[in-house]
Amino acid sequence: MSEEIFKKVVSHSKEYGFVFPSSEIYDGLGAVYDYGQNGVELKNNIRQYWWRSMVQLHENIVGLDSAIFMHPKIWKASGHIDGFSDPMVDNKDSKKRYRADNLLEDQIDKYIKNGKTQKAEELQNALDNAITNNNLEALKYLIIAHEIACPVSGTRNWTDVRQFNLMYKTQMGALAEDAEDVYLRPETAQGIFVNFLNVQKTGRMKIPFGIAQTGKAFRNEVVARGFIMRMREFEQMEMQFFVRPGTEMEWFNKWKESRLQWHLALGTNPDNYRFHEHVKLAHYANAAVDIEYKFPIGFKEVEGIHSRTDFDLSQHQEFSGKKLQYFDPEINQNYVPYVIETSIGLDRMFLVQMCNAFKEEQVQNGEQTETRTLLALPPALAPIKLAVLPLVKKDGLPELARKIMADFKFEFNCHYEEKDSIGKRYRRHDALGTPLCITVDHDSLNDESVTIRHRDTMQQERVKITALKDIIMPQISMNELLRKLN
Ligand code: ATP
């Protein structure tokens, strides 16, 4: 049932110009997607909500836009060249590739579903052990011992388990012999770390302070599935907050709460969010938590908050040979700052919004009931804020509607539409998530009033054209949303 809803969200996204498979006329490209005319607006609005809440509302957070290409040594220092990999295994008959840990996790789920809790526990422990010790042979042994078959071929004809680095490598320089290997960044965070001193010095930043950045990241995911949940090219919104060593847990807890509030301010039911505390920590972290959202296919990570200690700055200090320290005048000491990171996937947040907003309702139309499909997006994030609709294409109504449009188009994204019956136009804008429609009818020419129709309640009210701005602005403005966070 929930899988069904997820499928509906995927097809709705395509049908209404939100998300298209990349290179579709060439049969697509695995786990790469394009954002259509409405998708790009929604994506920009989410990015803007994040950026303004981080940079504009915090005096001690500033922005950055670092390049995708970076010096290759950066990825050695960060640990990505040696450690950013997934264990993979191929089925020799189907030629399908899987993440070995995912195959085993699916098997654990199967045991749990069949009431074999002890077996599930044993396998979980063995899996944790193998992963912690990076023991690829043990992973292969578990796949064989638990008789795991390929979901496609049904056979157990597996290759050995190998590590598969997720970074894309390319070359910089025209001549093959001089060319240097460079990588497409797998996260935006490193661009922030290597600019730490540039920003601190030129911005005269005092600890604690943060640097925020949004941008593309690339990962050659072994198994990419779940629509835009797991893509090979995606966008991150990351903020690294530099603090005095010893104060990191206080800041970690602060950011954990404040990031959840950012999500909840959009009006999402709090039951659909939860924290997932990491028990096993990455080698660089001393605390980590995910914010998970209940997608129709289950709870999945949307954002990670990590206390990264001084790992990154210390590594870059060592590999670059440049001091990355801060002199703290309050305690008269030099130190390498500790870092709290908040990292959210823009595309995953987009998917949260689509899943959360997608609704099918039964409504009465005269004698008949019909299904109304609606995207109940937070108005401030909606691609189109206002549709201006003349009732008919004549009698001076289009002219008046255009005049109203001309006033509003400087404020926000509005849409003029005169094709189809008014009922059909309302339905189309419900499906696009447009929070407000105004209809210009024959009476409008005399009483200088129009009808406002609200997406969620379908209620209509008659208002003076001169009063429109005061009524509409507070309902759709991102400022109102941001004020909730202050
Ligand atoms: P996962 O466990 O889902 O692979 P991760 O823990 O590797 O994610 P991070 O490296 O912490 O993810 O990245 C931060 C955020 O970036 C994630 O919370 C997620 O929203 C997003 N993200 C990571 N990988 C992808 C991807 N392949 N496609 C889309 N978004 C992604």
Short mmCIF file of C-alpha atoms and ligand atoms in Angstrom, two decimals:
data_model
loop_
_atom_site.label_atom_id
_atom_site.label_comp_id
_atom_site.label_asym_id
_atom_site.label_seq_id
_atom_site.Cartn_x
_atom_site.Cartn_y
_atom_site.Cartn_z
CA MET A 1 0.00 0.00 0.00
CA SER A 2 2.70 2.48 1.01
CA GLU A 3 4.83 1.40 -1.94
CA GLU A 4 1.78 2.33 -4.02
CA ILE A 5 1.71 5.85 -2.57
CA PHE A 6 5.42 6.23 -3.23
CA LYS A 7 4.88 5.19 -6.85
CA LYS A 8 2.10 7.74 -7.15
CA VAL A 9 4.41 10.48 -5.84
CA VAL A 10 7.00 9.48 -8.45
CA SER A 11 4.53 9.62 -11.34
CA HIS A 12 2.94 12.82 -10.04
CA SER A 13 6.41 14.39 -9.96
CA LYS A 14 6.86 13.60 -13.62
CA GLU A 15 3.34 14.38 -14.81
CA TYR A 16 3.34 17.85 -13.27
CA GLY A 17 6.85 18.93 -14.27
CA PHE A 18 8.68 18.44 -10.96
CA VAL A 19 11.22 15.68 -11.71
CA PHE A 20 12.18 13.93 -14.95
CA PRO A 21 14.57 11.02 -15.41
CA SER A 22 17.82 12.38 -16.89
CA SER A 23 18.38 11.87 -20.63
CA GLU A 24 14.97 10.28 -20.91
CA ILE A 25 14.84 10.20 -24.70
CA TYR A 26 17.97 8.03 -24.52
CA ASP A 27 16.25 5.73 -22.00
CA GLY A 28 17.62 7.54 -18.97
CA LEU A 29 20.81 7.38 -16.94
CA GLY A 30 20.88 5.38 -13.71
CA ALA A 31 19.98 7.37 -10.61
CA VAL A 32 20.37 10.77 -12.29
CA TYR A 33 17.38 13.10 -12.46
CA ASP A 34 16.45 16.52 -13.83
CA TYR A 35 14.19 19.03 -12.15
CA GLY A 36 11.39 20.39 -14.32
CA GLN A 37 9.73 23.79 -14.41
CA ASN A 38 7.93 23.33 -11.09
CA GLY A 39 10.60 21.19 -9.45
CA VAL A 40 13.27 23.84 -9.89
CA GLU A 41 11.05 26.39 -8.12
CA LEU A 42 10.34 24.07 -5.19
CA LYS A 43 14.03 23.15 -4.96
CA ASN A 44 15.10 26.81 -5.03
CA ASN A 45 12.58 27.64 -2.32
CA ILE A 46 13.81 24.85 -0.03
CA ARG A 47 17.41 25.96 -0.61
CA GLN A 48 16.42 29.53 0.14
CA TYR A 49 14.61 28.51 3.33
CA TRP A 50 17.76 26.71 4.48
CA TRP A 51 20.14 29.49 3.42
CA ARG A 52 18.15 32.30 4.98
CA SER A 53 17.61 30.39 8.22
CA MET A 54 21.33 29.62 8.46
CA VAL A 55 23.08 32.69 7.07
CA GLN A 56 20.57 35.52 7.36
CA LEU A 57 19.26 34.62 10.81
CA HIS A 58 22.64 33.89 12.40
CA GLU A 59 25.10 36.73 12.83
CA ASN A 60 27.89 34.20 13.32
CA ILE A 61 27.27 32.08 10.22
CA VAL A 62 28.48 33.12 6.78
CA GLY A 63 28.18 31.50 3.35
CA LEU A 64 30.67 30.04 0.89
CA ASP A 65 30.59 28.67 -2.64
CA SER A 66 33.67 26.54 -3.16
CA ALA A 67 34.56 24.78 -6.43
CA ILE A 68 33.58 21.19 -7.14
CA PHE A 69 37.14 20.33 -8.19
CA MET A 70 39.66 20.46 -5.39
CA HIS A 71 43.28 19.51 -4.92
CA PRO A 72 43.43 15.68 -4.93
CA LYS A 73 45.43 15.62 -1.68
CA ILE A 74 42.30 16.90 0.08
CA TRP A 75 40.62 13.55 -0.43
CA LYS A 76 43.66 11.74 0.90
CA ALA A 77 43.60 13.94 4.01
CA SER A 78 39.86 13.55 4.53
CA GLY A 79 40.09 9.76 4.31
CA HIS A 80 37.90 9.49 1.21
CA ILE A 81 40.54 7.91 -1.05
CA ASP A 82 41.24 5.11 1.39
CA GLY A 83 37.95 4.73 3.17
CA PHE A 84 34.98 6.06 1.19
CA SER A 85 33.81 2.76 -0.17
CA ASP A 86 31.04 0.20 0.08
CA PRO A 87 31.52 -3.58 0.09
CA MET A 88 29.98 -4.96 -3.09
CA VAL A 89 29.28 -8.38 -4.48
CA ASP A 90 28.10 -9.45 -7.96
CA ASN A 91 25.82 -12.30 -8.86
CA LYS A 92 27.52 -14.12 -11.73
CA ASP A 93 24.26 -15.23 -13.35
CA SER A 94 22.20 -12.04 -13.27
CA LYS A 95 25.30 -9.79 -13.46
CA LYS A 96 23.60 -7.61 -10.85
CA ARG A 97 25.69 -5.82 -8.26
CA TYR A 98 24.66 -5.47 -4.62
CA ARG A 99 25.99 -3.97 -1.46
CA ALA A 100 27.01 -6.96 0.62
CA ASP A 101 25.85 -5.30 3.85
CA ASN A 102 22.43 -4.54 2.33
CA LEU A 103 21.91 -8.17 1.30
CA LEU A 104 22.65 -9.23 4.86
CA GLU A 105 20.43 -6.52 6.35
CA ASP A 106 17.54 -7.69 4.14
CA GLN A 107 18.13 -11.21 5.42
CA ILE A 108 17.98 -9.94 9.05
CA ASP A 109 14.64 -8.27 8.25
CA LYS A 110 13.37 -11.56 6.82
CA TYR A 111 14.37 -13.42 10.01
CA ILE A 112 12.61 -10.82 12.14
CA LYS A 113 9.44 -11.02 10.02
CA ASN A 114 9.42 -14.81 10.41
CA GLY A 115 9.87 -14.60 14.18
CA LYS A 116 13.46 -15.93 14.10
CA THR A 117 14.76 -13.25 16.43
CA GLN A 118 17.75 -15.20 17.70
CA LYS A 119 19.01 -15.86 14.17
CA ALA A 120 18.47 -12.19 13.35
CA GLU A 121 20.50 -11.13 16.36
CA GLU A 122 23.33 -13.53 15.58
CA LEU A 123 23.56 -12.33 12.01
CA GLN A 124 23.41 -8.67 13.09
CA ASN A 125 26.34 -9.21 15.47
CA ALA A 126 28.35 -11.06 12.85
CA LEU A 127 27.62 -8.32 10.30
CA ASP A 128 28.62 -5.55 12.73
CA ASN A 129 31.85 -7.40 13.45
CA ALA A 130 32.70 -7.88 9.79
CA ILE A 131 32.00 -4.21 8.98
CA THR A 132 33.95 -2.89 11.96
CA ASN A 133 36.97 -5.03 11.05
CA ASN A 134 36.56 -4.39 7.33
CA ASN A 135 36.55 -8.16 6.89
CA LEU A 136 35.35 -8.79 3.33
CA GLU A 137 35.85 -12.56 3.53
CA ALA A 138 33.59 -12.70 6.55
CA LEU A 139 30.89 -10.85 4.61
CA LYS A 140 31.12 -13.36 1.77
CA TYR A 141 31.03 -16.22 4.28
CA LEU A 142 27.83 -14.83 5.85
CA ILE A 143 26.14 -14.50 2.44
CA ILE A 144 26.92 -18.14 1.68
CA ALA A 145 26.18 -19.46 5.19
CA HIS A 146 22.77 -17.78 5.28
CA GLU A 147 21.97 -19.07 1.80
CA ILE A 148 21.21 -15.66 0.38
CA ALA A 149 20.11 -15.81 -3.24
CA CYS A 150 20.12 -13.05 -5.85
CA PRO A 151 16.61 -11.53 -6.02
CA VAL A 152 16.88 -11.45 -9.83
CA SER A 153 18.44 -14.79 -10.85
CA GLY A 154 17.53 -16.69 -7.70
CA THR A 155 21.00 -18.29 -7.65
CA ARG A 156 23.77 -18.20 -5.04
CA ASN A 157 26.57 -17.87 -7.56
CA TRP A 158 28.42 -14.91 -5.97
CA THR A 159 31.77 -13.25 -6.70
CA ASP A 160 34.08 -12.32 -3.84
CA VAL A 161 33.16 -9.22 -1.88
CA ARG A 162 35.24 -6.19 -2.95
CA GLN A 163 35.53 -2.61 -1.77
CA PHE A 164 34.14 -0.17 -4.28
CA ASN A 165 35.20 3.48 -3.96
CA LEU A 166 32.28 5.83 -4.43
CA MET A 167 34.26 8.78 -5.80
CA TYR A 168 34.24 9.71 -9.47
CA LYS A 169 37.72 10.23 -10.85
CA THR A 170 38.57 12.34 -13.86
CA GLN A 171 41.61 14.14 -15.24
CA MET A 172 42.72 17.71 -15.23
CA GLY A 173 45.16 18.94 -17.88
CA ALA A 174 45.22 18.59 -21.65
CA LEU A 175 48.06 16.11 -22.08
CA ALA A 176 47.45 12.60 -20.89
CA GLU A 177 51.00 12.22 -19.51
CA ASP A 178 50.81 15.46 -17.48
CA ALA A 179 47.24 15.03 -16.45
CA GLU A 180 46.49 14.86 -12.80
CA ASP A 181 43.74 12.73 -11.29
CA VAL A 182 41.03 14.85 -9.73
CA TYR A 183 37.77 13.85 -8.15
CA LEU A 184 34.23 15.13 -8.28
CA ARG A 185 33.61 16.04 -4.65
CA PRO A 186 31.55 13.45 -2.74
CA GLU A 187 30.54 16.06 -0.13
CA THR A 188 30.63 19.84 0.09
CA ALA A 189 32.13 19.87 3.61
CA GLN A 190 35.80 19.70 2.60
CA GLY A 191 35.50 22.96 0.64
CA ILE A 192 34.53 24.58 3.94
CA PHE A 193 37.39 23.07 5.94
CA VAL A 194 40.08 24.13 3.50
CA ASN A 195 38.68 27.69 3.50
CA PHE A 196 38.41 27.86 7.27
CA LEU A 197 41.27 30.35 7.70
CA ASN A 198 40.36 32.44 4.63
CA VAL A 199 36.88 33.03 5.98
CA GLN A 200 37.91 33.40 9.61
CA LYS A 201 40.56 36.00 8.83
CA THR A 202 38.78 38.01 6.12
CA GLY A 203 35.47 37.92 7.98
CA ARG A 204 37.12 38.56 11.36
CA MET A 205 35.04 35.69 12.67
CA LYS A 206 35.17 34.83 16.36
CA ILE A 207 34.62 31.31 17.61
CA PRO A 208 31.96 29.96 17.79
CA PHE A 209 31.09 30.59 14.15
CA GLY A 210 29.80 28.67 11.16
CA ILE A 211 30.31 28.44 7.41
CA ALA A 212 27.38 27.31 5.26
CA GLN A 213 27.44 26.01 1.71
CA THR A 214 25.05 24.40 -0.74
CA GLY A 215 26.13 22.58 -3.85
CA LYS A 216 26.43 19.46 -5.94
CA ALA A 217 28.06 16.29 -4.65
CA PHE A 218 28.74 13.08 -6.58
CA ARG A 219 28.79 9.48 -5.40
CA ASN A 220 28.98 6.41 -7.55
CA GLU A 221 26.42 4.61 -5.39
CA VAL A 222 26.52 0.84 -5.91
CA VAL A 223 22.82 0.47 -5.52
CA ALA A 224 20.93 3.59 -6.29
CA ARG A 225 17.21 3.25 -5.78
CA GLY A 226 14.25 5.02 -4.29
CA PHE A 227 13.85 7.73 -6.96
CA ILE A 228 15.67 10.89 -5.82
CA MET A 229 16.39 9.36 -2.39
CA ARG A 230 19.72 7.97 -3.57
CA MET A 231 21.22 9.62 -6.62
CA ARG A 232 24.67 9.63 -8.17
CA GLU A 233 24.60 13.41 -8.57
CA PHE A 234 22.82 15.27 -5.80
CA GLU A 235 22.89 18.47 -3.83
CA GLN A 236 23.86 19.01 -0.22
CA MET A 237 23.28 21.87 2.20
CA GLU A 238 26.00 21.74 4.82
CA MET A 239 27.05 23.94 7.70
CA GLN A 240 30.25 23.46 9.69
CA PHE A 241 30.20 25.15 13.08
CA PHE A 242 33.62 25.78 14.64
CA VAL A 243 33.75 25.68 18.44
CA ARG A 244 36.18 25.69 21.33
CA PRO A 245 37.30 22.13 22.22
CA GLY A 246 35.33 20.87 25.20
CA THR A 247 32.16 22.78 24.28
CA GLU A 248 31.25 20.51 21.37
CA MET A 249 28.58 18.43 23.12
CA GLU A 250 26.70 21.54 24.17
CA TRP A 251 26.70 22.76 20.53
CA PHE A 252 25.90 19.33 19.19
CA ASN A 253 22.73 19.23 21.31
CA LYS A 254 21.83 22.79 20.35
CA TRP A 255 22.12 22.08 16.63
CA LYS A 256 20.28 18.80 16.95
CA GLU A 257 17.25 20.58 18.41
CA SER A 258 17.46 23.60 16.17
CA ARG A 259 17.64 21.48 12.99
CA LEU A 260 14.58 19.50 14.03
CA GLN A 261 12.75 22.79 14.62
CA TRP A 262 13.65 23.87 11.07
CA HIS A 263 11.88 20.79 9.74
CA LEU A 264 8.88 21.10 12.05
CA ALA A 265 8.36 24.82 11.32
CA LEU A 266 7.13 23.71 7.89
CA GLY A 267 4.07 22.30 9.63
CA THR A 268 4.95 18.62 9.24
CA ASN A 269 3.37 16.26 11.75
CA PRO A 270 6.08 15.71 14.43
CA ASP A 271 5.20 11.99 14.48
CA ASN A 272 6.71 11.74 11.02
CA TYR A 273 10.14 12.74 12.30
CA ARG A 274 12.50 10.94 14.62
CA PHE A 275 16.11 11.02 15.71
CA HIS A 276 18.34 8.06 15.08
CA GLU A 277 21.36 8.17 17.37
CA HIS A 278 24.44 6.43 16.00
CA VAL A 279 25.77 3.80 18.34
CA LYS A 280 28.81 3.01 16.21
CA LEU A 281 30.61 6.21 15.37
CA ALA A 282 32.81 7.03 12.40
CA HIS A 283 36.49 7.27 13.38
CA TYR A 284 36.37 11.09 13.29
CA ALA A 285 33.16 11.60 15.29
CA ASN A 286 32.42 11.70 19.01
CA ALA A 287 28.64 12.04 18.57
CA ALA A 288 26.28 11.60 15.62
CA VAL A 289 22.55 11.64 15.05
CA ASP A 290 20.34 11.42 11.97
CA ILE A 291 17.03 13.18 11.50
CA GLU A 292 14.76 10.65 9.83
CA TYR A 293 11.46 11.24 8.05
CA LYS A 294 8.72 8.68 7.67
CA PHE A 295 8.52 8.25 3.90
CA PRO A 296 5.74 6.01 2.53
CA ILE A 297 8.49 3.34 2.27
CA GLY A 298 9.58 3.76 5.90
CA PHE A 299 11.78 6.00 8.05
CA LYS A 300 14.90 7.18 6.16
CA GLU A 301 17.70 9.62 6.91
CA VAL A 302 17.22 13.17 5.65
CA GLU A 303 19.88 14.98 7.63
CA GLY A 304 22.94 14.10 9.69
CA ILE A 305 24.35 16.07 12.63
CA HIS A 306 27.88 15.09 13.52
CA SER A 307 30.39 16.17 16.10
CA ARG A 308 33.55 15.77 14.00
CA THR A 309 36.09 16.75 16.67
CA ASP A 310 39.22 18.42 15.22
CA PHE A 311 39.70 15.54 12.78
CA ASP A 312 39.29 17.42 9.49
CA LEU A 313 41.24 20.56 10.34
CA SER A 314 44.04 18.51 11.92
CA GLN A 315 44.27 16.27 8.87
CA HIS A 316 44.43 19.25 6.51
CA GLN A 317 47.02 20.85 8.77
CA GLU A 318 49.14 17.73 8.49
CA PHE A 319 48.71 17.14 4.75
CA SER A 320 49.05 20.77 3.67
CA GLY A 321 51.73 21.73 6.16
CA LYS A 322 49.77 24.95 6.90
CA LYS A 323 48.65 25.86 10.39
CA LEU A 324 44.86 25.79 10.74
CA GLN A 325 44.52 27.22 14.21
CA TYR A 326 42.60 29.90 15.95
CA PHE A 327 43.81 32.23 18.65
CA ASP A 328 41.07 32.50 21.25
CA PRO A 329 41.49 35.86 23.02
CA GLU A 330 39.06 34.88 25.77
CA ILE A 331 41.28 32.10 27.06
CA ASN A 332 44.54 33.35 25.52
CA GLN A 333 45.17 30.09 23.69
CA ASN A 334 45.79 28.74 20.21
CA TYR A 335 43.90 25.62 19.20
CA VAL A 336 42.50 23.62 16.29
CA PRO A 337 38.74 24.19 16.60
CA TYR A 338 36.26 21.36 17.00
CA VAL A 339 33.45 21.11 14.48
CA ILE A 340 29.74 20.37 14.59
CA GLU A 341 28.37 19.59 11.15
CA THR A 342 24.77 19.73 9.97
CA SER A 343 24.38 18.06 6.57
CA ILE A 344 21.11 17.73 4.71
CA GLY A 345 20.39 16.42 1.22
CA LEU A 346 18.41 18.98 -0.77
CA ASP A 347 16.95 16.32 -3.04
CA ARG A 348 15.92 14.18 -0.10
CA MET A 349 14.28 17.20 1.50
CA PHE A 350 12.47 17.78 -1.79
CA LEU A 351 11.21 14.20 -1.61
CA VAL A 352 10.07 14.77 1.99
CA GLN A 353 8.01 17.71 0.76
CA MET A 354 6.49 15.80 -2.15
CA CYS A 355 5.60 12.78 0.01
CA ASN A 356 4.27 14.89 2.84
CA ALA A 357 2.18 17.10 0.56
CA PHE A 358 0.72 14.48 -1.78
CA LYS A 359 -2.93 13.78 -0.98
CA GLU A 360 -5.90 12.20 -2.69
CA GLU A 361 -9.25 13.31 -1.32
CA GLN A 362 -12.80 12.37 -2.12
CA VAL A 363 -14.81 15.50 -2.86
CA GLN A 364 -18.37 16.16 -3.89
CA ASN A 365 -18.95 17.61 -7.34
CA GLY A 366 -22.72 18.12 -7.64
CA GLU A 367 -24.21 14.63 -7.41
CA GLN A 368 -20.89 12.87 -7.92
CA THR A 369 -17.91 12.18 -5.73
CA GLU A 370 -14.57 12.51 -7.39
CA THR A 371 -10.93 12.25 -6.40
CA ARG A 372 -9.05 15.47 -5.90
CA THR A 373 -5.27 15.18 -6.07
CA LEU A 374 -3.54 17.87 -4.15
CA LEU A 375 -0.06 18.92 -3.11
CA ALA A 376 -0.51 20.58 0.26
CA LEU A 377 2.96 22.17 0.21
CA PRO A 378 3.85 24.82 2.78
CA PRO A 379 2.76 27.97 0.86
CA ALA A 380 6.19 29.59 1.20
CA LEU A 381 7.76 26.64 -0.65
CA ALA A 382 5.10 26.27 -3.36
CA PRO A 383 6.44 26.71 -6.94
CA ILE A 384 3.57 29.03 -7.86
CA LYS A 385 2.13 31.17 -5.09
CA LEU A 386 -0.85 32.59 -6.91
CA ALA A 387 -2.81 31.70 -10.04
CA VAL A 388 -4.76 34.52 -11.66
CA LEU A 389 -7.71 33.18 -13.63
CA PRO A 390 -10.17 35.17 -15.75
CA LEU A 391 -13.51 33.33 -15.74
CA VAL A 392 -13.80 33.68 -19.53
CA LYS A 393 -11.45 34.73 -22.30
CA LYS A 394 -13.44 37.84 -23.27
CA ASP A 395 -15.43 40.86 -22.05
CA GLY A 396 -12.36 42.58 -20.62
CA LEU A 397 -11.73 39.91 -17.98
CA PRO A 398 -8.27 38.88 -19.32
CA GLU A 399 -7.22 42.54 -19.29
CA LEU A 400 -8.20 43.01 -15.64
CA ALA A 401 -6.56 39.70 -14.68
CA ARG A 402 -3.35 40.77 -16.45
CA LYS A 403 -3.42 44.07 -14.56
CA ILE A 404 -3.55 42.20 -11.25
CA MET A 405 -0.73 39.91 -12.41
CA ALA A 406 1.40 42.89 -13.36
CA ASP A 407 1.22 44.10 -9.78
CA PHE A 408 2.09 40.78 -8.15
CA LYS A 409 4.77 39.42 -10.44
CA PHE A 410 7.42 41.52 -8.73
CA GLU A 411 6.57 40.01 -5.35
CA PHE A 412 6.47 36.28 -6.08
CA ASN A 413 5.91 33.65 -8.73
CA CYS A 414 2.38 33.90 -10.18
CA HIS A 415 0.73 32.18 -13.04
CA TYR A 416 -1.87 33.42 -15.52
CA GLU A 417 -4.19 30.86 -17.06
CA GLU A 418 -7.32 31.20 -19.19
CA LYS A 419 -7.62 27.75 -20.77
CA ASP A 420 -10.26 25.20 -19.59
CA SER A 421 -13.20 25.56 -17.22
CA ILE A 422 -12.55 27.24 -13.89
CA GLY A 423 -13.10 23.94 -12.07
CA LYS A 424 -10.41 22.21 -14.14
CA ARG A 425 -8.00 25.08 -13.61
CA TYR A 426 -8.53 24.87 -9.82
CA ARG A 427 -7.81 21.12 -9.92
CA ARG A 428 -4.64 21.62 -11.93
CA HIS A 429 -3.36 24.18 -9.45
CA ASP A 430 -4.27 21.86 -6.55
CA ALA A 431 -2.01 19.26 -8.14
CA LEU A 432 0.80 21.80 -8.58
CA GLY A 433 0.51 22.91 -4.95
CA THR A 434 -0.56 26.50 -5.69
CA PRO A 435 -1.96 27.76 -2.36
CA LEU A 436 -4.16 30.55 -3.76
CA CYS A 437 -6.14 31.19 -6.94
CA ILE A 438 -7.97 34.38 -7.73
CA THR A 439 -10.80 34.46 -10.22
CA VAL A 440 -11.78 37.55 -12.13
CA ASP A 441 -15.45 37.48 -13.19
CA HIS A 442 -17.92 39.89 -14.77
CA ASP A 443 -18.84 41.44 -11.41
CA SER A 444 -15.15 42.26 -10.87
CA LEU A 445 -15.45 44.94 -13.57
CA ASN A 446 -18.07 46.76 -11.49
CA ASP A 447 -17.34 45.98 -7.85
CA GLU A 448 -13.51 45.89 -8.20
CA SER A 449 -13.49 42.63 -6.26
CA VAL A 450 -12.28 39.12 -7.06
CA THR A 451 -12.79 35.66 -5.58
CA ILE A 452 -9.90 34.11 -3.67
CA ARG A 453 -9.97 30.34 -3.54
CA HIS A 454 -7.87 28.48 -0.97
CA ARG A 455 -6.20 25.22 -2.03
CA ASP A 456 -6.48 23.26 1.22
CA THR A 457 -10.05 24.11 2.25
CA MET A 458 -11.38 24.93 -1.24
CA GLN A 459 -13.12 27.84 0.43
CA GLN A 460 -13.76 30.97 -1.55
CA GLU A 461 -14.06 34.54 -0.39
CA ARG A 462 -14.83 37.77 -2.16
CA VAL A 463 -12.32 40.55 -1.59
CA LYS A 464 -11.52 44.00 -2.97
CA ILE A 465 -8.64 44.07 -5.43
CA THR A 466 -7.02 46.82 -3.38
CA ALA A 467 -7.01 44.53 -0.31
CA LEU A 468 -5.40 41.58 -2.11
CA LYS A 469 -1.80 42.31 -1.22
CA ASP A 470 -2.47 42.57 2.53
CA ILE A 471 -4.41 39.33 2.48
CA ILE A 472 -2.03 37.31 0.33
CA MET A 473 1.44 38.34 1.50
CA PRO A 474 1.30 36.99 5.08
CA GLN A 475 -0.04 33.67 3.79
CA ILE A 476 2.73 32.93 1.34
CA SER A 477 5.70 34.85 2.67
CA MET A 478 8.86 33.00 3.66
CA ASN A 479 9.48 35.72 6.24
CA GLU A 480 6.54 34.43 8.28
CA LEU A 481 8.05 30.96 8.19
CA LEU A 482 11.47 32.22 9.24
CA ARG A 483 10.00 34.24 12.08
CA LYS A 484 8.91 30.96 13.69
CA LEU A 485 12.58 30.00 13.97
CA ASN A 486 13.76 33.18 15.58
P1 ATP B 1 23.19 7.24 3.46
O1 ATP B 1 23.46 6.51 4.75
O2 ATP B 1 21.73 7.39 3.13
O3 ATP B 1 24.04 6.79 2.31
P2 ATP B 1 25.09 9.13 4.32
O4 ATP B 1 25.08 8.88 5.79
O5 ATP B 1 26.18 8.58 3.47
O6 ATP B 1 23.67 8.72 3.69
P3 ATP B 1 25.98 11.81 4.50
O7 ATP B 1 27.31 11.54 3.93
O8 ATP B 1 25.87 12.08 5.98
O9 ATP B 1 24.97 10.67 4.06
O10 ATP B 1 25.32 13.00 3.68
C1 ATP B 1 24.42 13.92 4.25
C2 ATP B 1 23.08 13.93 3.56
O11 ATP B 1 23.22 13.94 2.14
C3 ATP B 1 22.24 12.71 3.84
O12 ATP B 1 21.52 12.87 5.05
C4 ATP B 1 21.29 12.68 2.65
O13 ATP B 1 20.18 13.55 2.86
C5 ATP B 1 22.14 13.25 1.55
N1 ATP B 1 22.65 12.19 0.66
C6 ATP B 1 23.70 11.38 0.87
N2 ATP B 1 23.88 10.55 -0.17
C7 ATP B 1 22.91 10.84 -1.07
C8 ATP B 1 22.56 10.34 -2.36
N3 ATP B 1 23.26 9.38 -2.94
N4 ATP B 1 21.49 10.89 -3.00
C9 ATP B 1 20.78 11.88 -2.43
N5 ATP B 1 21.06 12.39 -1.22
C10 ATP B 1 22.11 11.89 -0.54
#
